[in-house]
Coordinates of C-alpha atoms in Angstrom, one line a residue:
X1 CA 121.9 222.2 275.2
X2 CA 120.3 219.3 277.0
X3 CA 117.6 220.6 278.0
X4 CA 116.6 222.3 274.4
X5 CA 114.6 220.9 271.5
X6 CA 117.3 220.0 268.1
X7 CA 118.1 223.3 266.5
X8 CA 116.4 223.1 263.0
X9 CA 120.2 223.2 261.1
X10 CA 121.2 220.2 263.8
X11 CA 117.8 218.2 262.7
X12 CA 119.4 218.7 259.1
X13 CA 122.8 217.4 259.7
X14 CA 121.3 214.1 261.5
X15 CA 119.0 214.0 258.3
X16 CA 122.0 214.0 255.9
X17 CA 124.2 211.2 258.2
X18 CA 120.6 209.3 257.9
X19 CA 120.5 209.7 254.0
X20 CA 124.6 209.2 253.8
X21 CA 123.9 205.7 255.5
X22 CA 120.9 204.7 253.4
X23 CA 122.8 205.1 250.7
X24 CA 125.8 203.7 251.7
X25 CA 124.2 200.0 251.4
X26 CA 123.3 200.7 247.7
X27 CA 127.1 201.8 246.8
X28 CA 128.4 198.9 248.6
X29 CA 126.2 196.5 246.3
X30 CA 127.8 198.8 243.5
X31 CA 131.7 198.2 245.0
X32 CA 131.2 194.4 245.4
X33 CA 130.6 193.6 241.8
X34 CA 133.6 195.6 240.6
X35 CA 135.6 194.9 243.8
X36 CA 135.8 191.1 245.7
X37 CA 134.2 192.2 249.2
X38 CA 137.0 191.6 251.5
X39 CA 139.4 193.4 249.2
X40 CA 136.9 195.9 249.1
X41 CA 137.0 196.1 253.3
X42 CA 141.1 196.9 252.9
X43 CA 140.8 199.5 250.4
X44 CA 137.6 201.0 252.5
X45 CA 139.9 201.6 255.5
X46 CA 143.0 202.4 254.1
X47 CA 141.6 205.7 252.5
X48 CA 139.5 206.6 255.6
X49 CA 142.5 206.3 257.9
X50 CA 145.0 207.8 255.1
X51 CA 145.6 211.1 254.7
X52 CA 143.3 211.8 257.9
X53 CA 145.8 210.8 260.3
X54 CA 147.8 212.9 259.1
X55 CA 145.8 215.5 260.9
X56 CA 144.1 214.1 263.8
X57 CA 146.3 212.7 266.9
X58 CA 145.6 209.2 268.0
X59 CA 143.7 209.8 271.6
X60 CA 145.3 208.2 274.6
X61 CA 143.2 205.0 274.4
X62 CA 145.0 201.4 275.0
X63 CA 145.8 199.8 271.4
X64 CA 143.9 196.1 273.0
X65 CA 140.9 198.7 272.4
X66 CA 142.1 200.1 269.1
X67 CA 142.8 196.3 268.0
X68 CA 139.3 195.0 269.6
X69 CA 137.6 198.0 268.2
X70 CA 139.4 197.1 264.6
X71 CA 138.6 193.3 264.3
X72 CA 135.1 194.0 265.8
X73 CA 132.9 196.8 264.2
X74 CA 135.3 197.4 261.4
X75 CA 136.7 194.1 259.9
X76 CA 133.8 191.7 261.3
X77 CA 131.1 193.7 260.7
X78 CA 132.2 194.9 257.2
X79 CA 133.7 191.3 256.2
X80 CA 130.7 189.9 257.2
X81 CA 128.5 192.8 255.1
X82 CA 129.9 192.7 252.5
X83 CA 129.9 189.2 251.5
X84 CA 126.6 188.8 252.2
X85 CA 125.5 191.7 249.6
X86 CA 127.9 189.9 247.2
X87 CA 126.5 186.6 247.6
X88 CA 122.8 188.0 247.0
X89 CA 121.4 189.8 249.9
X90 CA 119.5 193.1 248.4
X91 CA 121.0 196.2 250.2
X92 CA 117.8 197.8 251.2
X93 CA 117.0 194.1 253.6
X94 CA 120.5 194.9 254.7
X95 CA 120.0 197.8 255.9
X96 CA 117.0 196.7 257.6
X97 CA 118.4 193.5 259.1
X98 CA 121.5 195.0 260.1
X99 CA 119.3 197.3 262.6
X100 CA 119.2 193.7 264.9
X101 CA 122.4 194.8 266.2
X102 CA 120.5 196.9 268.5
X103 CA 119.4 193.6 270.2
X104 CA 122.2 191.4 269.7
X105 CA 124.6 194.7 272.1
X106 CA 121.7 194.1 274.5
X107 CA 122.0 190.1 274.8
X108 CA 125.7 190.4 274.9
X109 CA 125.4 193.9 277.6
X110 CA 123.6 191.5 279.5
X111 CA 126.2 188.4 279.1
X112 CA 129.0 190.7 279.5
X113 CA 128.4 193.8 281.5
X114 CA 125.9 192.1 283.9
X115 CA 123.2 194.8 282.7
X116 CA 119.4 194.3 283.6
X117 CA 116.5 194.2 281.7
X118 CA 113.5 196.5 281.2
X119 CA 110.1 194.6 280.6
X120 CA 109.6 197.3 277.5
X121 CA 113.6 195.5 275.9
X122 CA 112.2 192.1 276.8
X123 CA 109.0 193.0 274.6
X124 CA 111.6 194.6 272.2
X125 CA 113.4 191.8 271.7
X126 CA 110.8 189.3 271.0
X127 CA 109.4 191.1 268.4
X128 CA 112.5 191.9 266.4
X129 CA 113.5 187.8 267.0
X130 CA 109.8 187.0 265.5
X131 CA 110.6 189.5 262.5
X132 CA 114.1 188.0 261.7
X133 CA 112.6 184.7 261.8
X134 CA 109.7 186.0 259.1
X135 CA 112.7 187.7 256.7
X136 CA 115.1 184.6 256.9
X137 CA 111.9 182.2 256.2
X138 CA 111.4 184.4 252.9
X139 CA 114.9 183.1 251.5
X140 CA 114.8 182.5 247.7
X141 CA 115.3 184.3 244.5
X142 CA 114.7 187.8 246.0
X143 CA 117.5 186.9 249.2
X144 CA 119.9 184.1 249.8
X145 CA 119.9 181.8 252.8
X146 CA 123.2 182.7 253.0
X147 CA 123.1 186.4 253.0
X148 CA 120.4 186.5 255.0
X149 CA 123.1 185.2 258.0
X150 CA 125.5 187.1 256.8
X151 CA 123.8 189.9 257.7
X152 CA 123.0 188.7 260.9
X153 CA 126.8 188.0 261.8
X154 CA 127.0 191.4 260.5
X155 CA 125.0 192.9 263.0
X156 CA 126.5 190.4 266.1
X157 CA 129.6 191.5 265.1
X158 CA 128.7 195.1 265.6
X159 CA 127.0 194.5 268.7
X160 CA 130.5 193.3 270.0
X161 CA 131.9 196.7 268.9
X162 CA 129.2 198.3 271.3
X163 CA 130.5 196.4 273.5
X164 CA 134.2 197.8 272.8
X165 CA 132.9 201.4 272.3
X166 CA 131.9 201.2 275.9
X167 CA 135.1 200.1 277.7
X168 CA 136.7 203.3 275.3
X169 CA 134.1 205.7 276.5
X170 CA 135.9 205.4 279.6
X171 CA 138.5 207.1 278.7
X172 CA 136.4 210.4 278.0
X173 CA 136.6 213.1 276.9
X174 CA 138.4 212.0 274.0
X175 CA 138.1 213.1 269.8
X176 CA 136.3 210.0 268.4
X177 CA 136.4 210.8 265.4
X178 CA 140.2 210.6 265.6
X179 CA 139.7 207.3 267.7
X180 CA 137.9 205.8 264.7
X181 CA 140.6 207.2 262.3
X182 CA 143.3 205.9 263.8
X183 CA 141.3 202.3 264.4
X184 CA 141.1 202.1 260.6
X185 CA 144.9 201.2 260.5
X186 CA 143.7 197.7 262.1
X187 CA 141.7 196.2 259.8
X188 CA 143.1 196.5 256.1
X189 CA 145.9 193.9 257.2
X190 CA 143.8 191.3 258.6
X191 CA 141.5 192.4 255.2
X192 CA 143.9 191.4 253.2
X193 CA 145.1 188.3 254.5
X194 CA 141.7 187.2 254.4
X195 CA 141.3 188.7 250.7
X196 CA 144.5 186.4 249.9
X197 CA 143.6 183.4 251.4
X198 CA 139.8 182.9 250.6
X199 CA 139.3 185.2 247.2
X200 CA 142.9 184.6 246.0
X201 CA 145.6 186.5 244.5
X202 CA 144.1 186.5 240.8
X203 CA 141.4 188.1 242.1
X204 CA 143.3 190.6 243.7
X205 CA 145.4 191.3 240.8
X206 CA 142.6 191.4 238.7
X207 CA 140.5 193.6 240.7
X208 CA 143.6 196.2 241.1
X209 CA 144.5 196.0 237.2
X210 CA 140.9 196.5 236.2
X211 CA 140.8 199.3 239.1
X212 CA 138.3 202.1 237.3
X213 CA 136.9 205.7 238.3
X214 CA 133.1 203.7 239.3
X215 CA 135.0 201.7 241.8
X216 CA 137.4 204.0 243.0
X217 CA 134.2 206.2 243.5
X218 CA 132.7 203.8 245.7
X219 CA 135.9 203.1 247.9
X220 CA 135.9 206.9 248.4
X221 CA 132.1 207.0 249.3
X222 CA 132.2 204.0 251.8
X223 CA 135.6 205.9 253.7
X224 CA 135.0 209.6 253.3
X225 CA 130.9 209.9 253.1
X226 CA 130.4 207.2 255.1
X227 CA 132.8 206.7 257.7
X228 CA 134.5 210.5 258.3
X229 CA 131.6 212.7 257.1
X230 CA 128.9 210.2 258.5
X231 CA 130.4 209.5 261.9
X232 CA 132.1 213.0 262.2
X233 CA 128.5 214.8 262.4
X234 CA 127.0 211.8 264.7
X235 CA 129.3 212.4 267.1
X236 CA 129.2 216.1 267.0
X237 CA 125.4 215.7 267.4
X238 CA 126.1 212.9 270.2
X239 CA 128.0 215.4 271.9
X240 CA 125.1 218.5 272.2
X241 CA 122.4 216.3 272.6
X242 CA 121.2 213.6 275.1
X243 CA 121.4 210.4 273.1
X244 CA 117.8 209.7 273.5
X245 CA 117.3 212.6 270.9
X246 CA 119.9 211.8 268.4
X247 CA 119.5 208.0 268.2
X248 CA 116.5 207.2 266.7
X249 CA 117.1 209.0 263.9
X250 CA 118.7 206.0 262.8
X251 CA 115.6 204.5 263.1
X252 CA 115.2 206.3 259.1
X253 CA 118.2 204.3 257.5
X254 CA 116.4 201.2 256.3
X255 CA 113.6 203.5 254.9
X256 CA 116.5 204.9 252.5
X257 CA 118.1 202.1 252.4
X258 CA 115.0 200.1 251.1
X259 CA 113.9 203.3 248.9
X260 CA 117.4 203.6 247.5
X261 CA 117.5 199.5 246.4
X262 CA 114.2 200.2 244.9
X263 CA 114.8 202.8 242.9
X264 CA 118.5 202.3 241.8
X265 CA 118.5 197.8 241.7
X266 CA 114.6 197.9 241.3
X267 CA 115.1 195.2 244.7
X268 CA 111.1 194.3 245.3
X269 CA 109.8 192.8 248.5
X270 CA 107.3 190.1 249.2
X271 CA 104.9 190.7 252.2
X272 CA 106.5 188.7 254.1
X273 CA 109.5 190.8 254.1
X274 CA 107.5 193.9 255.1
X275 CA 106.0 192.1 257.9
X276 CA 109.1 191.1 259.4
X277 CA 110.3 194.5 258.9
X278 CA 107.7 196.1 260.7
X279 CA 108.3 193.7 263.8
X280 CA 112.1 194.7 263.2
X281 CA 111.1 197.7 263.3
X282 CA 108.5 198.1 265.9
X283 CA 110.6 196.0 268.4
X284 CA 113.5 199.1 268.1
X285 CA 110.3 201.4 268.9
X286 CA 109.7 199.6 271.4
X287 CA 113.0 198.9 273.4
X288 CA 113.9 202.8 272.2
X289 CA 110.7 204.8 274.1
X290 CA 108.8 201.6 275.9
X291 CA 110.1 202.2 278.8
X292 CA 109.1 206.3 278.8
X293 CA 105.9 205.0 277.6
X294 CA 105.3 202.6 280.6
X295 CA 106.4 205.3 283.4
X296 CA 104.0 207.7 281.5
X297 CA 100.9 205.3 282.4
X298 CA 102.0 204.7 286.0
X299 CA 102.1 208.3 286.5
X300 CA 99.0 208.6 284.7
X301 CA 95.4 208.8 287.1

């Protein structure tokens, strides 16, 4: 199906993973002030790796990449994410800054994998690093320093699980779905030691005693919507479609993640924020179809 336009019920189920991750920032907030954040990341993977293991065989994959792919995207990322909403960074500008990552796997493709760079990335980049410098600057009532580079940490920390997603994508074809099931047995260890040590064992206790329906609905949301059901249809979709055609839908999760903050926390903006945004923003435009864009003119009379 490479060569076809997205079938309208395929447009649908990339709408709905887009929706279940805007979202998913605003249920966070709502888990984090029941929850303490790190204890939060434990009880996140747990249930998304338990009872789904149960049916889904671990693929043959090296467990260094399980354990990379673990400490990386799922316990740096979310540790990192979730302390920053907890200290004060509104989910909506979390879902928006969080997008940087896109960058931050290109720096480190670069470092790492020795990849090249395209004029229209280059262009990218700048832009998104002038629009991260106009959000942080903004720091104040609205958004802590702090979460601000939370956030950012957030996103380098899933830029270094790119990184790991692309030494297990050599072991295709593979379930990925069951790859990312069985990688959530890594991290609610480590989440826990780090729960113990930094937010203490009263606050564990008194978390799991107090342990109510609200949170236990957001634990389920952030494991089953948002990690199975979320990443179960994207890779489906990754798997008919060229990735060209299915990625920048993502482009759409800050817009319900800024809409949903709005509406449910009533999180407002200043300009400044919406400028930096739109750099954000326009920079993943422009590293995402610059480079189309620029062959178009040279082939153009």
């Amino acid at each position: 199906m490479s060569g076809e336009a997205m079938r309208p019920r395929d447009v649908g189920l990339a709408l709905l993973v887009i929706c279940v991750w805007g979202v998913n920032f605003a249920v966070i907030k709502t888990g984090v002030a029941d929850v303490p954040p790190l204890l939060l990341g434990a009880l996140r993977f747990m249930l998304a790796a338990f009872p789904a293991l149960l049916f889904l065989r671990p693929p043959k994959v090296p467990f260094r990449l399980y354990l990379a792919y673990g400490l990386t995207i799922s316990v740096g990322q979310f540790a990192f994410l979730f302390t920053a909403i907890h200290v004060g960074m509104p989910s909506g500008l979390a879902s928006l800054v969080l997008q940087s990552q896109a960058f931050f796997t290109m720096v480190l493709a670069a470092l790492w994998l020795k990849e090249h760079w395209r004029a229209n990335q280059l262009a990218g980049l700048g832009l998104a690093a002038v629009g991260l410098a106009l959000i942080g600057s903004a720091h104040g009532v609205s958004m802590s320093l702090g979460g601000f580079f939370l956030t950012v940490a957030a996103a380098v920390m899933w830029a270094c699980g790119n990184i790991v997603t692309r030494a297990v994508g050599r072991y295709a074809p593979m379930n990925q779905l069951a790859f990312v099931v069985w990688a959530s047995l890594v991290p609610p260890l480590p989440f826990l030691a780090l729960s113990y040590f930094i937010e203490g064992p009263q606050a564990i206790s008194h978390a799991l005693s107090n342990f109510s329906l609200h949170s236990f609905a957001a634990v389920a949301y952030l494991a089953w919507a948002a990690t199975l059901l979320g990443y179960g249809l994207w890779t489906l979709l990754m798997s008919r479609y060229p990735a060209n055609r299915v990625a920048p839908f993502s482009l759409l999760v800050p817009v319900v993640g800024l809409t949903t903050g709005w509406l449910v926390f009533d999180e407002a903006l200043q300009p400044v924020h919406f400028a930096g945004g739109a750099l954000l923003m326009a920079g993943l435009l422009v590293n995402l179809f610059g480079a189309r864009l620029l062959d178009r003119l040279r082939r153009s009379p």
